[in-house]
Amino acid sequence: MTRPEIRQITEDEKQIQERYIASVKEILPHSLKYNIVTLGCQMNVHDSEVMAGMLDEMGMTMCENREDADLIIYNTCCVRENAENKALGNVIWLKELKAVKPDLIIGVGGCMTQQPGVIERIKVMYPFIDLAFGTHNMYKLPEMIYRLIAKRQRVFEYDTSDGTICEGLPVRRNSSFSAYINIMYGCNNFCTYCIVPYVRGRERSREQQAILDEAKALRDQGVKEIMLLGQNVNSYQGGGTRFAELLYQINRLGIPRIRFMTSHPKDISPELIACFSELEHLCKHLHLPVQAGNNDILRAMNRRYTREAYIEKVKDIRRVCPDIGLTSDIIVGFPGETPEQFEDTMSLVEQVRFDAAFTFVYSPREGTIAAKLPDHTTAEEKSQRIQRLIALQQSITSDVCESMIGTVQEVLVEGVSARDDHMICGKTGRSHMVNFEGDRDLIGRFARVRIVSAGKSTLRGQLID
Ligand code: 5AD
Ligand code: SF4
């Protein structure tokens, strides 16, 4: 096998981008307003924070309303077909906006545009799109914006390497109390249904010290919760440091809450399990995608664990931390999944009792192994399967919520409740959303709350003074 081509972006390369930032600042006729639309996972949310950081440094200002923006960037996802349709649907809407606002600059970046051939297609088929780039060259945004504005050319940048690591980029964080930190990028697992390894490149971990420095700076700014991000965080290996060891180091910094996402069941080590009892700042929540409950399907998915091994891991975790909340991702209708094989997924869900699960109908992704497999299950059958799975999970989620009634929880208050603006809301360490009456001054702080009732997936509480 050839060695993956992973590039650490050098100081010199970064300085070139800093010079472009200064140049854009000089040539901007007025403070340009930008808006970034983010589709997809937390990784994309954080990438958008980095893009916003760079645009801020160029002297632009973020605006809430897309209609008011001079520059709109779509940060796209391609994990399932509907994510791509969403991006393309949005982009078509922009064509109309551009017809009435010809100076509008439209950019598209992220996972969808990292797929081979997509940028070329955009260039030809979407003449109203001015800028397109992938995931590995996002750090070059200043240079791309410069070429766009100073040279008045459309810019299309494609990086075919296996990925880059770029330290020290500016970040405009969405929250002052809860922050994302990337610890690794890419994925080497090649689950047969998944496009991610093709668009996010090979696994590459950041140096431990760079992560600790970022976490320390956030702590010093008063951040209460950090979420360590990676496609597969438990295969983190920065300079020989394993993930569990990194967690110990971060725990020592004293940030009240540490979370991480996402973990692969095959890489859950005894050391990592021990962290849930030993590290006081590690939240008692683990997102552990199982994907399916049947061994033949798991093998066809290339998940590299069996149903029994998954259940055994869950037991080990609960032995160490009985009140941990487990959540999962589950796919129904993988090519060739029989009704009996689907029943195995149902029985696993019944047995494990997740706090919550994201459920998906399998979506063929061009270029993946599973996309070539024969699939005779009708859309109707798949829809019936997912509905049964959702109903089962909802009943488990509501049982779990009910079991919380009477307990006292520490809640990190995130904002005003979505449904009732007289209420505020936030999450418990186990990731349950709690709504309760309280002063908006509590946003960004911890509150002790007694749980008084449970909804289908959220809790209702009373503030304890
Ligand atoms: N079809 C349906 N779901 C998918 N996922 C990833 N690829 C696909 C696909 N082709 C789901 C997996 C993964 C989550 C992020 O998205 O469950 O864990
Ligand atoms: Fe996709 Fe599997 Fe990698 Fe997760 S572990 S990103 S599902 S290939």
Short mmCIF file of C-alpha atoms and ligand atoms in Angstrom, two decimals:
data_model
loop_
_atom_site.label_atom_id
_atom_site.label_comp_id
_atom_site.label_asym_id
_atom_site.label_seq_id
_atom_site.Cartn_x
_atom_site.Cartn_y
_atom_site.Cartn_z
CA MET A 1 0.00 0.00 0.00
CA THR A 2 1.26 3.50 -0.71
CA ARG A 3 1.84 5.83 2.20
CA PRO A 4 -0.96 8.32 2.68
CA GLU A 5 -0.08 11.83 1.62
CA ILE A 6 -0.90 13.91 4.67
CA ARG A 7 0.43 17.42 4.86
CA GLN A 8 1.09 19.44 7.99
CA ILE A 9 0.65 23.01 6.78
CA THR A 10 3.94 24.81 7.46
CA GLU A 11 4.45 28.17 9.15
CA ASP A 12 5.53 29.60 5.76
CA GLU A 13 2.33 28.42 4.10
CA LYS A 14 0.32 29.91 6.95
CA GLN A 15 2.14 33.23 6.64
CA ILE A 16 1.22 33.35 2.96
CA GLN A 17 -2.43 33.08 3.99
CA GLU A 18 -1.95 35.76 6.65
CA ARG A 19 -0.60 38.06 3.94
CA TYR A 20 -3.70 37.36 1.85
CA ILE A 21 -5.83 38.24 4.87
CA ALA A 22 -4.07 41.62 5.07
CA SER A 23 -4.41 42.15 1.31
CA VAL A 24 -8.14 41.41 1.31
CA LYS A 25 -8.56 43.83 4.21
CA GLU A 26 -6.86 46.54 2.15
CA ILE A 27 -8.85 46.07 -1.03
CA LEU A 28 -12.31 45.55 0.45
CA PRO A 29 -14.39 48.52 -0.70
CA HIS A 30 -16.52 48.39 2.46
CA SER A 31 -17.03 45.91 5.25
CA LEU A 32 -18.46 42.94 3.43
CA LYS A 33 -21.23 41.06 5.22
CA TYR A 34 -21.01 37.28 5.17
CA ASN A 35 -23.25 34.40 6.09
CA ILE A 36 -22.23 30.76 6.39
CA VAL A 37 -24.83 28.02 6.06
CA THR A 38 -23.72 24.82 7.73
CA LEU A 39 -25.11 21.42 6.83
CA GLY A 40 -24.10 18.15 8.47
CA CYS A 41 -22.23 17.14 11.60
CA GLN A 42 -20.34 18.91 14.42
CA MET A 43 -17.14 18.66 12.40
CA ASN A 44 -18.75 20.92 9.79
CA VAL A 45 -20.11 23.24 12.48
CA HIS A 46 -16.58 23.67 13.77
CA ASP A 47 -15.13 24.09 10.26
CA SER A 48 -17.64 26.90 9.75
CA GLU A 49 -16.40 28.49 12.98
CA VAL A 50 -12.88 28.45 11.51
CA MET A 51 -14.03 29.92 8.18
CA ALA A 52 -15.87 32.65 10.10
CA GLY A 53 -12.67 33.31 12.07
CA MET A 54 -10.74 33.86 8.85
CA LEU A 55 -13.44 36.07 7.30
CA ASP A 56 -13.55 38.19 10.48
CA GLU A 57 -9.80 38.72 10.24
CA MET A 58 -10.27 39.90 6.66
CA GLY A 59 -12.45 42.68 8.04
CA MET A 60 -15.80 41.18 7.09
CA THR A 61 -18.78 41.04 9.43
CA MET A 62 -21.10 38.14 10.02
CA CYS A 63 -24.78 38.74 9.39
CA GLU A 64 -27.67 36.60 10.56
CA ASN A 65 -29.82 37.04 7.49
CA ARG A 66 -28.74 35.38 4.25
CA GLU A 67 -30.64 38.01 2.22
CA ASP A 68 -28.45 40.78 3.69
CA ALA A 69 -25.14 39.08 2.93
CA ASP A 70 -22.61 40.05 0.25
CA LEU A 71 -20.92 36.66 0.57
CA ILE A 72 -22.70 33.38 1.30
CA ILE A 73 -20.77 30.17 1.86
CA TYR A 74 -22.44 26.78 2.00
CA ASN A 75 -20.53 24.26 4.08
CA THR A 76 -21.95 21.05 2.70
CA CYS A 77 -22.43 17.43 3.77
CA CYS A 78 -22.75 14.31 1.62
CA VAL A 79 -23.18 11.51 4.14
CA ARG A 80 -26.65 10.69 2.78
CA GLU A 81 -28.34 11.63 -0.47
CA ASN A 82 -30.84 13.96 1.22
CA ALA A 83 -27.95 16.01 2.66
CA GLU A 84 -26.68 16.60 -0.85
CA ASN A 85 -30.14 17.39 -2.17
CA LYS A 86 -30.52 19.93 0.60
CA ALA A 87 -27.28 21.64 -0.40
CA LEU A 88 -28.15 21.68 -4.09
CA GLY A 89 -31.73 22.85 -3.43
CA ASN A 90 -30.34 25.74 -1.42
CA VAL A 91 -27.82 26.65 -4.06
CA ILE A 92 -30.52 26.85 -6.73
CA TRP A 93 -32.43 29.25 -4.48
CA LEU A 94 -29.27 31.38 -4.46
CA LYS A 95 -29.39 31.64 -8.24
CA GLU A 96 -32.63 33.60 -7.88
CA LEU A 97 -31.15 35.78 -5.16
CA LYS A 98 -28.16 36.51 -7.37
CA ALA A 99 -30.43 37.54 -10.23
CA VAL A 100 -31.63 40.48 -8.13
CA LYS A 101 -28.28 41.02 -6.40
CA PRO A 102 -25.58 40.53 -9.06
CA ASP A 103 -22.66 41.40 -6.77
CA LEU A 104 -23.49 38.58 -4.38
CA ILE A 105 -20.60 36.14 -4.00
CA ILE A 106 -21.59 32.50 -3.62
CA GLY A 107 -19.21 29.87 -2.29
CA VAL A 108 -19.58 26.13 -1.72
CA GLY A 109 -17.21 24.09 0.41
CA GLY A 110 -17.07 21.01 2.61
CA CYS A 111 -17.67 17.31 2.11
CA MET A 112 -19.90 17.43 -0.96
CA THR A 113 -17.35 19.43 -2.92
CA GLN A 114 -14.48 17.18 -1.83
CA GLN A 115 -16.00 14.29 -3.83
CA PRO A 116 -14.22 13.65 -7.14
CA GLY A 117 -15.77 15.44 -10.06
CA VAL A 118 -18.13 17.66 -8.09
CA ILE A 119 -16.10 20.86 -8.38
CA GLU A 120 -15.70 20.34 -12.13
CA ARG A 121 -19.46 19.84 -12.42
CA ILE A 122 -20.18 22.99 -10.40
CA LYS A 123 -17.84 24.97 -12.63
CA VAL A 124 -19.77 24.02 -15.74
CA MET A 125 -23.33 23.60 -14.51
CA TYR A 126 -23.65 26.36 -11.90
CA PRO A 127 -22.19 29.52 -13.45
CA PHE A 128 -23.59 31.62 -10.59
CA ILE A 129 -21.31 29.87 -8.09
CA ASP A 130 -18.11 31.93 -7.71
CA LEU A 131 -16.09 29.76 -5.37
CA ALA A 132 -15.81 26.03 -4.64
CA PHE A 133 -13.32 24.18 -2.47
CA GLY A 134 -13.13 20.92 -0.50
CA THR A 135 -12.30 19.92 3.07
CA HIS A 136 -8.49 19.71 2.79
CA ASN A 137 -7.89 23.23 1.48
CA MET A 138 -10.23 25.25 3.66
CA TYR A 139 -7.17 26.90 5.24
CA LYS A 140 -6.58 28.62 1.88
CA LEU A 141 -9.83 30.56 2.09
CA PRO A 142 -8.00 33.93 2.38
CA GLU A 143 -6.12 33.29 -0.89
CA MET A 144 -9.30 32.14 -2.63
CA ILE A 145 -11.22 35.21 -1.47
CA TYR A 146 -8.35 37.45 -2.61
CA ARG A 147 -8.33 35.95 -6.12
CA LEU A 148 -12.09 36.27 -6.25
CA ILE A 149 -12.17 39.92 -5.24
CA ALA A 150 -8.89 41.35 -6.58
CA LYS A 151 -8.71 39.37 -9.81
CA ARG A 152 -12.45 39.10 -10.29
CA GLN A 153 -12.21 35.45 -11.25
CA ARG A 154 -14.24 32.43 -10.28
CA VAL A 155 -12.13 30.24 -8.00
CA PHE A 156 -12.16 26.45 -7.89
CA GLU A 157 -9.61 24.76 -5.64
CA TYR A 158 -9.30 21.01 -5.40
CA ASP A 159 -6.84 19.23 -3.12
CA THR A 160 -6.37 15.54 -3.90
CA SER A 161 -4.06 14.79 -0.96
CA ASP A 162 -5.11 12.46 1.85
CA GLY A 163 -5.64 15.42 4.15
CA THR A 164 -3.95 18.31 5.87
CA ILE A 165 -3.47 19.53 9.42
CA CYS A 166 -3.32 23.27 9.89
CA GLU A 167 -2.69 24.63 13.38
CA GLY A 168 -3.41 28.08 14.69
CA LEU A 169 -6.22 29.17 12.39
CA PRO A 170 -8.48 31.86 13.83
CA VAL A 171 -11.83 30.65 15.17
CA ARG A 172 -15.04 32.56 15.71
CA ARG A 173 -16.80 30.38 18.27
CA ASN A 174 -20.59 30.15 18.26
CA SER A 175 -20.74 29.94 22.04
CA SER A 176 -18.78 31.58 24.85
CA PHE A 177 -19.26 28.66 27.25
CA SER A 178 -19.28 25.50 25.13
CA ALA A 179 -16.55 24.83 22.57
CA TYR A 180 -15.48 22.27 20.00
CA ILE A 181 -11.89 21.09 19.76
CA ASN A 182 -10.77 18.94 16.86
CA ILE A 183 -8.38 16.27 18.07
CA MET A 184 -8.12 14.21 14.90
CA TYR A 185 -9.33 14.30 11.33
CA GLY A 186 -10.28 11.69 8.75
CA CYS A 187 -11.17 8.04 8.99
CA ASN A 188 -9.44 4.80 7.99
CA ASN A 189 -12.29 2.44 8.75
CA PHE A 190 -14.01 2.34 5.37
CA CYS A 191 -17.35 1.07 6.57
CA THR A 192 -18.78 -0.09 3.26
CA TYR A 193 -21.76 2.32 3.25
CA CYS A 194 -19.81 5.42 4.23
CA ILE A 195 -18.46 8.24 2.07
CA VAL A 196 -16.63 9.97 4.94
CA PRO A 197 -13.23 8.28 4.45
CA TYR A 198 -13.28 9.48 0.83
CA VAL A 199 -14.05 13.11 1.62
CA ARG A 200 -12.30 13.59 4.97
CA GLY A 201 -9.10 11.75 4.08
CA ARG A 202 -6.87 9.49 6.16
CA GLU A 203 -6.73 9.53 9.95
CA ARG A 204 -4.41 12.17 11.31
CA SER A 205 -4.13 13.30 14.91
CA ARG A 206 -3.17 16.70 16.19
CA GLU A 207 -0.19 16.92 18.53
CA GLN A 208 -1.21 16.53 22.16
CA GLN A 209 0.40 19.84 23.12
CA ALA A 210 -1.55 21.78 20.49
CA ILE A 211 -4.79 20.32 21.85
CA LEU A 212 -3.85 21.04 25.47
CA ASP A 213 -2.90 24.62 24.61
CA GLU A 214 -6.24 25.17 22.89
CA ALA A 215 -8.11 23.65 25.84
CA LYS A 216 -6.15 25.77 28.35
CA ALA A 217 -6.92 28.95 26.43
CA LEU A 218 -10.61 28.05 26.41
CA ARG A 219 -10.53 27.32 30.15
CA ASP A 220 -8.92 30.70 30.77
CA GLN A 221 -11.71 32.36 28.78
CA GLY A 222 -14.23 30.72 31.11
CA VAL A 223 -15.48 27.95 28.80
CA LYS A 224 -17.48 25.40 30.82
CA GLU A 225 -17.70 22.52 28.38
CA ILE A 226 -15.54 21.21 25.59
CA MET A 227 -16.42 18.62 22.98
CA LEU A 228 -13.45 16.75 21.52
CA LEU A 229 -14.17 16.06 17.87
CA GLY A 230 -13.03 13.43 15.44
CA GLN A 231 -14.56 10.95 13.02
CA ASN A 232 -13.21 8.24 15.27
CA VAL A 233 -11.77 9.88 18.39
CA ASN A 234 -10.74 6.68 20.09
CA SER A 235 -8.17 5.94 17.43
CA TYR A 236 -6.45 9.23 18.37
CA GLN A 237 -2.68 8.80 18.34
CA GLY A 238 -0.92 12.12 18.61
CA GLY A 239 2.82 11.60 18.90
CA GLY A 240 2.21 8.17 20.46
CA THR A 241 -0.36 9.41 23.01
CA ARG A 242 -3.52 7.33 23.08
CA PHE A 243 -6.99 8.77 23.50
CA ALA A 244 -7.49 7.69 27.14
CA GLU A 245 -4.20 9.32 28.09
CA LEU A 246 -5.20 12.53 26.32
CA LEU A 247 -8.43 12.53 28.33
CA TYR A 248 -6.44 12.26 31.58
CA GLN A 249 -4.34 15.23 30.55
CA ILE A 250 -7.35 17.32 29.61
CA ASN A 251 -9.17 16.35 32.78
CA ARG A 252 -6.33 17.89 34.80
CA LEU A 253 -7.01 21.30 33.28
CA GLY A 254 -10.18 21.57 35.35
CA ILE A 255 -12.68 22.46 32.60
CA PRO A 256 -15.99 21.44 34.23
CA ARG A 257 -17.27 19.27 31.40
CA ILE A 258 -15.50 17.17 28.78
CA ARG A 259 -17.35 15.34 26.03
CA PHE A 260 -16.18 13.54 22.91
CA MET A 261 -17.66 12.36 19.64
CA THR A 262 -17.65 9.92 17.76
CA SER A 263 -16.33 6.58 18.97
CA HIS A 264 -16.02 3.31 17.12
CA PRO A 265 -17.03 0.27 19.19
CA LYS A 266 -14.01 -1.76 18.02
CA ASP A 267 -11.65 0.83 19.57
CA ILE A 268 -13.27 1.12 23.01
CA SER A 269 -10.36 0.07 25.22
CA PRO A 270 -10.48 -0.90 28.93
CA GLU A 271 -8.43 2.27 29.59
CA LEU A 272 -11.08 4.41 27.93
CA ILE A 273 -13.86 2.65 29.86
CA ALA A 274 -11.99 3.33 33.11
CA CYS A 275 -12.02 7.06 32.30
CA PHE A 276 -15.76 7.13 32.94
CA SER A 277 -15.24 6.30 36.60
CA GLU A 278 -11.90 8.01 37.14
CA LEU A 279 -12.17 11.39 35.43
CA GLU A 280 -14.45 13.74 37.37
CA HIS A 281 -14.90 16.11 34.44
CA LEU A 282 -15.79 13.51 31.82
CA CYS A 283 -19.54 13.58 31.14
CA LYS A 284 -21.40 10.33 31.61
CA HIS A 285 -22.47 10.10 28.03
CA LEU A 286 -21.09 7.95 25.24
CA HIS A 287 -22.21 8.06 21.63
CA LEU A 288 -21.43 4.57 20.35
CA PRO A 289 -22.90 3.91 16.91
CA VAL A 290 -23.89 0.26 16.54
CA GLN A 291 -25.34 0.61 12.99
CA ALA A 292 -26.99 -2.86 12.99
CA GLY A 293 -27.76 -5.80 15.27
CA ASN A 294 -27.14 -8.68 12.88
CA ASN A 295 -23.71 -10.21 12.47
CA ASP A 296 -23.92 -10.81 8.72
CA ILE A 297 -24.96 -7.21 8.14
CA LEU A 298 -22.23 -5.94 10.48
CA ARG A 299 -19.71 -7.97 8.48
CA ALA A 300 -21.05 -6.65 5.17
CA MET A 301 -20.75 -3.15 6.64
CA ASN A 302 -17.11 -3.89 7.57
CA ARG A 303 -17.77 -2.78 11.15
CA ARG A 304 -15.27 -5.29 12.59
CA TYR A 305 -17.27 -6.25 15.69
CA THR A 306 -20.10 -8.65 16.33
CA ARG A 307 -23.42 -8.05 18.03
CA GLU A 308 -22.14 -10.07 21.00
CA ALA A 309 -18.91 -8.06 21.24
CA TYR A 310 -20.88 -4.79 21.15
CA ILE A 311 -23.22 -5.95 23.91
CA GLU A 312 -20.22 -7.13 25.95
CA LYS A 313 -18.60 -3.68 25.62
CA VAL A 314 -21.83 -2.05 26.75
CA LYS A 315 -21.88 -4.32 29.82
CA ASP A 316 -18.25 -3.45 30.60
CA ILE A 317 -19.03 0.26 30.34
CA ARG A 318 -22.11 0.01 32.54
CA ARG A 319 -20.23 -2.10 35.10
CA VAL A 320 -17.77 0.77 35.51
CA CYS A 321 -20.35 3.55 35.17
CA PRO A 322 -23.91 2.28 35.82
CA ASP A 323 -25.64 5.61 35.15
CA ILE A 324 -23.94 6.36 31.82
CA GLY A 325 -26.21 7.45 28.96
CA LEU A 326 -25.53 5.62 25.73
CA THR A 327 -26.68 6.91 22.37
CA SER A 328 -26.27 5.40 18.94
CA ASP A 329 -26.58 5.63 15.16
CA ILE A 330 -28.51 2.89 13.38
CA ILE A 331 -28.97 2.20 9.67
CA VAL A 332 -31.94 0.22 8.35
CA GLY A 333 -32.25 -1.26 4.89
CA PHE A 334 -28.57 -1.91 4.22
CA PRO A 335 -28.40 -3.79 0.85
CA GLY A 336 -29.74 -7.30 1.28
CA GLU A 337 -31.02 -6.80 4.85
CA THR A 338 -33.74 -9.44 5.36
CA PRO A 339 -36.75 -9.00 7.65
CA GLU A 340 -35.11 -11.40 10.12
CA GLN A 341 -31.86 -9.46 10.08
CA PHE A 342 -33.79 -6.28 10.78
CA GLU A 343 -35.44 -8.02 13.76
CA ASP A 344 -31.93 -8.52 15.16
CA THR A 345 -31.47 -4.75 15.12
CA MET A 346 -34.79 -4.34 16.94
CA SER A 347 -33.83 -6.91 19.57
CA LEU A 348 -30.43 -5.29 20.11
CA VAL A 349 -32.10 -1.92 20.67
CA GLU A 350 -34.48 -3.53 23.17
CA GLN A 351 -31.60 -5.21 24.94
CA VAL A 352 -29.17 -2.27 25.10
CA ARG A 353 -31.75 0.44 25.83
CA PHE A 354 -30.07 3.54 24.40
CA ASP A 355 -31.03 6.95 25.82
CA ALA A 356 -31.54 8.03 22.20
CA ALA A 357 -30.61 6.93 18.70
CA PHE A 358 -30.26 8.59 15.32
CA THR A 359 -31.89 6.29 12.80
CA PHE A 360 -31.27 6.38 9.06
CA VAL A 361 -32.50 4.57 5.99
CA TYR A 362 -29.47 3.36 4.07
CA SER A 363 -28.56 5.76 1.28
CA PRO A 364 -26.26 4.52 -1.51
CA ARG A 365 -23.16 6.70 -1.89
CA GLU A 366 -21.31 6.63 -5.19
CA GLY A 367 -17.81 5.23 -4.86
CA THR A 368 -18.51 3.12 -1.75
CA ILE A 369 -18.48 -0.69 -1.77
CA ALA A 370 -22.07 -1.04 -0.57
CA ALA A 371 -23.39 1.09 -3.43
CA LYS A 372 -22.53 -1.80 -5.78
CA LEU A 373 -24.38 -4.46 -3.75
CA PRO A 374 -27.75 -5.77 -4.96
CA ASP A 375 -30.65 -4.39 -2.96
CA HIS A 376 -34.11 -5.90 -3.36
CA THR A 377 -35.83 -4.36 -0.35
CA THR A 378 -38.49 -1.89 -1.45
CA ALA A 379 -38.55 1.73 -0.25
CA GLU A 380 -41.92 0.95 1.34
CA GLU A 381 -40.46 -1.92 3.39
CA LYS A 382 -37.52 0.21 4.48
CA SER A 383 -39.86 2.95 5.55
CA GLN A 384 -41.91 0.47 7.61
CA ARG A 385 -38.74 -0.81 9.24
CA ILE A 386 -37.50 2.60 10.23
CA GLN A 387 -40.88 3.60 11.59
CA ARG A 388 -40.96 0.52 13.82
CA LEU A 389 -37.42 1.24 14.98
CA ILE A 390 -38.22 4.88 15.73
CA ALA A 391 -41.34 3.87 17.70
CA LEU A 392 -39.34 1.37 19.74
CA GLN A 393 -36.57 3.85 20.48
CA GLN A 394 -39.08 6.56 21.39
CA SER A 395 -40.71 4.32 23.97
CA ILE A 396 -37.28 3.51 25.46
CA THR A 397 -36.27 7.18 25.44
CA SER A 398 -39.45 8.17 27.24
CA ASP A 399 -38.93 5.38 29.85
CA VAL A 400 -35.39 6.64 30.44
CA CYS A 401 -36.67 10.20 30.79
CA GLU A 402 -39.30 9.08 33.30
CA SER A 403 -36.67 7.32 35.37
CA MET A 404 -35.04 10.73 35.91
CA ILE A 405 -38.06 12.21 37.70
CA GLY A 406 -37.18 13.16 41.28
CA THR A 407 -33.43 13.32 40.64
CA VAL A 408 -31.39 16.49 41.02
CA GLN A 409 -29.29 17.34 37.97
CA GLU A 410 -26.58 19.81 37.22
CA VAL A 411 -27.58 21.59 34.02
CA LEU A 412 -25.37 23.77 31.85
CA VAL A 413 -27.85 26.42 30.74
CA GLU A 414 -27.68 26.93 26.96
CA GLY A 415 -30.43 29.40 26.19
CA VAL A 416 -34.12 30.15 26.04
CA SER A 417 -36.37 27.13 25.43
CA ALA A 418 -37.35 26.64 21.80
CA ARG A 419 -41.05 26.14 22.55
CA ASP A 420 -41.61 28.56 25.42
CA ASP A 421 -39.61 31.75 25.75
CA HIS A 422 -40.50 32.05 29.44
CA MET A 423 -38.34 29.02 30.08
CA ILE A 424 -34.63 28.36 29.83
CA CYS A 425 -32.99 25.10 28.91
CA GLY A 426 -29.74 23.19 29.05
CA LYS A 427 -28.23 19.74 29.18
CA THR A 428 -27.39 17.37 32.00
CA GLY A 429 -24.00 15.64 31.96
CA ARG A 430 -25.78 12.63 30.46
CA SER A 431 -26.99 14.91 27.63
CA HIS A 432 -30.68 15.13 28.49
CA MET A 433 -32.28 18.45 27.62
CA VAL A 434 -34.05 20.04 30.62
CA ASN A 435 -36.51 22.95 30.40
CA PHE A 436 -37.19 25.01 33.52
CA GLU A 437 -38.17 28.46 34.73
CA GLY A 438 -35.21 30.64 35.51
CA ASP A 439 -33.49 33.91 34.88
CA ARG A 440 -31.77 34.40 31.52
CA ASP A 441 -28.70 35.49 33.48
CA LEU A 442 -28.13 31.79 34.08
CA ILE A 443 -27.27 31.21 30.41
CA GLY A 444 -23.71 29.94 30.24
CA ARG A 445 -23.74 28.85 33.90
CA PHE A 446 -24.53 25.70 35.83
CA ALA A 447 -27.86 25.36 37.61
CA ARG A 448 -29.06 22.71 40.04
CA VAL A 449 -32.41 21.50 38.86
CA ARG A 450 -34.87 18.96 40.27
CA ILE A 451 -36.56 16.92 37.53
CA VAL A 452 -40.33 17.09 37.99
CA SER A 453 -41.72 15.56 34.82
CA ALA A 454 -40.68 13.97 31.56
CA GLY A 455 -41.72 14.55 27.98
CA LYS A 456 -41.03 12.21 25.07
CA SER A 457 -37.36 13.10 24.88
CA THR A 458 -36.86 16.08 27.18
CA LEU A 459 -37.21 16.76 30.88
CA ARG A 460 -38.99 19.44 32.84
CA GLY A 461 -37.33 20.72 36.00
CA GLN A 462 -37.45 23.16 38.87
CA LEU A 463 -34.53 25.33 39.79
CA ILE A 464 -33.12 24.67 43.26
CA ASP A 465 -31.92 27.90 44.85
N1 5AD B 1 -26.68 5.78 4.55
C1 5AD B 1 -27.35 5.98 5.72
N2 5AD B 1 -26.73 6.36 6.85
C2 5AD B 1 -25.41 6.58 6.80
N3 5AD B 1 -24.54 6.96 7.75
C3 5AD B 1 -23.31 7.05 7.19
N4 5AD B 1 -23.37 6.71 5.89
C4 5AD B 1 -24.67 6.41 5.63
C5 5AD B 1 -25.35 5.99 4.46
N5 5AD B 1 -24.71 5.79 3.31
C6 5AD B 1 -24.91 7.21 9.15
C7 5AD B 1 -24.18 6.26 10.09
C8 5AD B 1 -23.20 7.18 10.75
C9 5AD B 1 -23.94 8.48 10.75
C10 5AD B 1 -23.10 9.69 10.95
O1 5AD B 1 -24.55 8.53 9.49
O2 5AD B 1 -25.11 5.76 11.02
O3 5AD B 1 -22.84 6.76 12.06
FE1 SF4 B 2 -17.94 6.40 8.27
FE2 SF4 B 2 -17.36 4.11 9.55
FE3 SF4 B 2 -15.54 6.11 9.46
FE4 SF4 B 2 -17.74 6.41 10.95
S1 SF4 B 2 -16.14 4.85 11.27
S2 SF4 B 2 -16.87 7.94 9.54
S3 SF4 B 2 -19.28 5.30 9.73
S4 SF4 B 2 -16.31 4.90 7.73
#
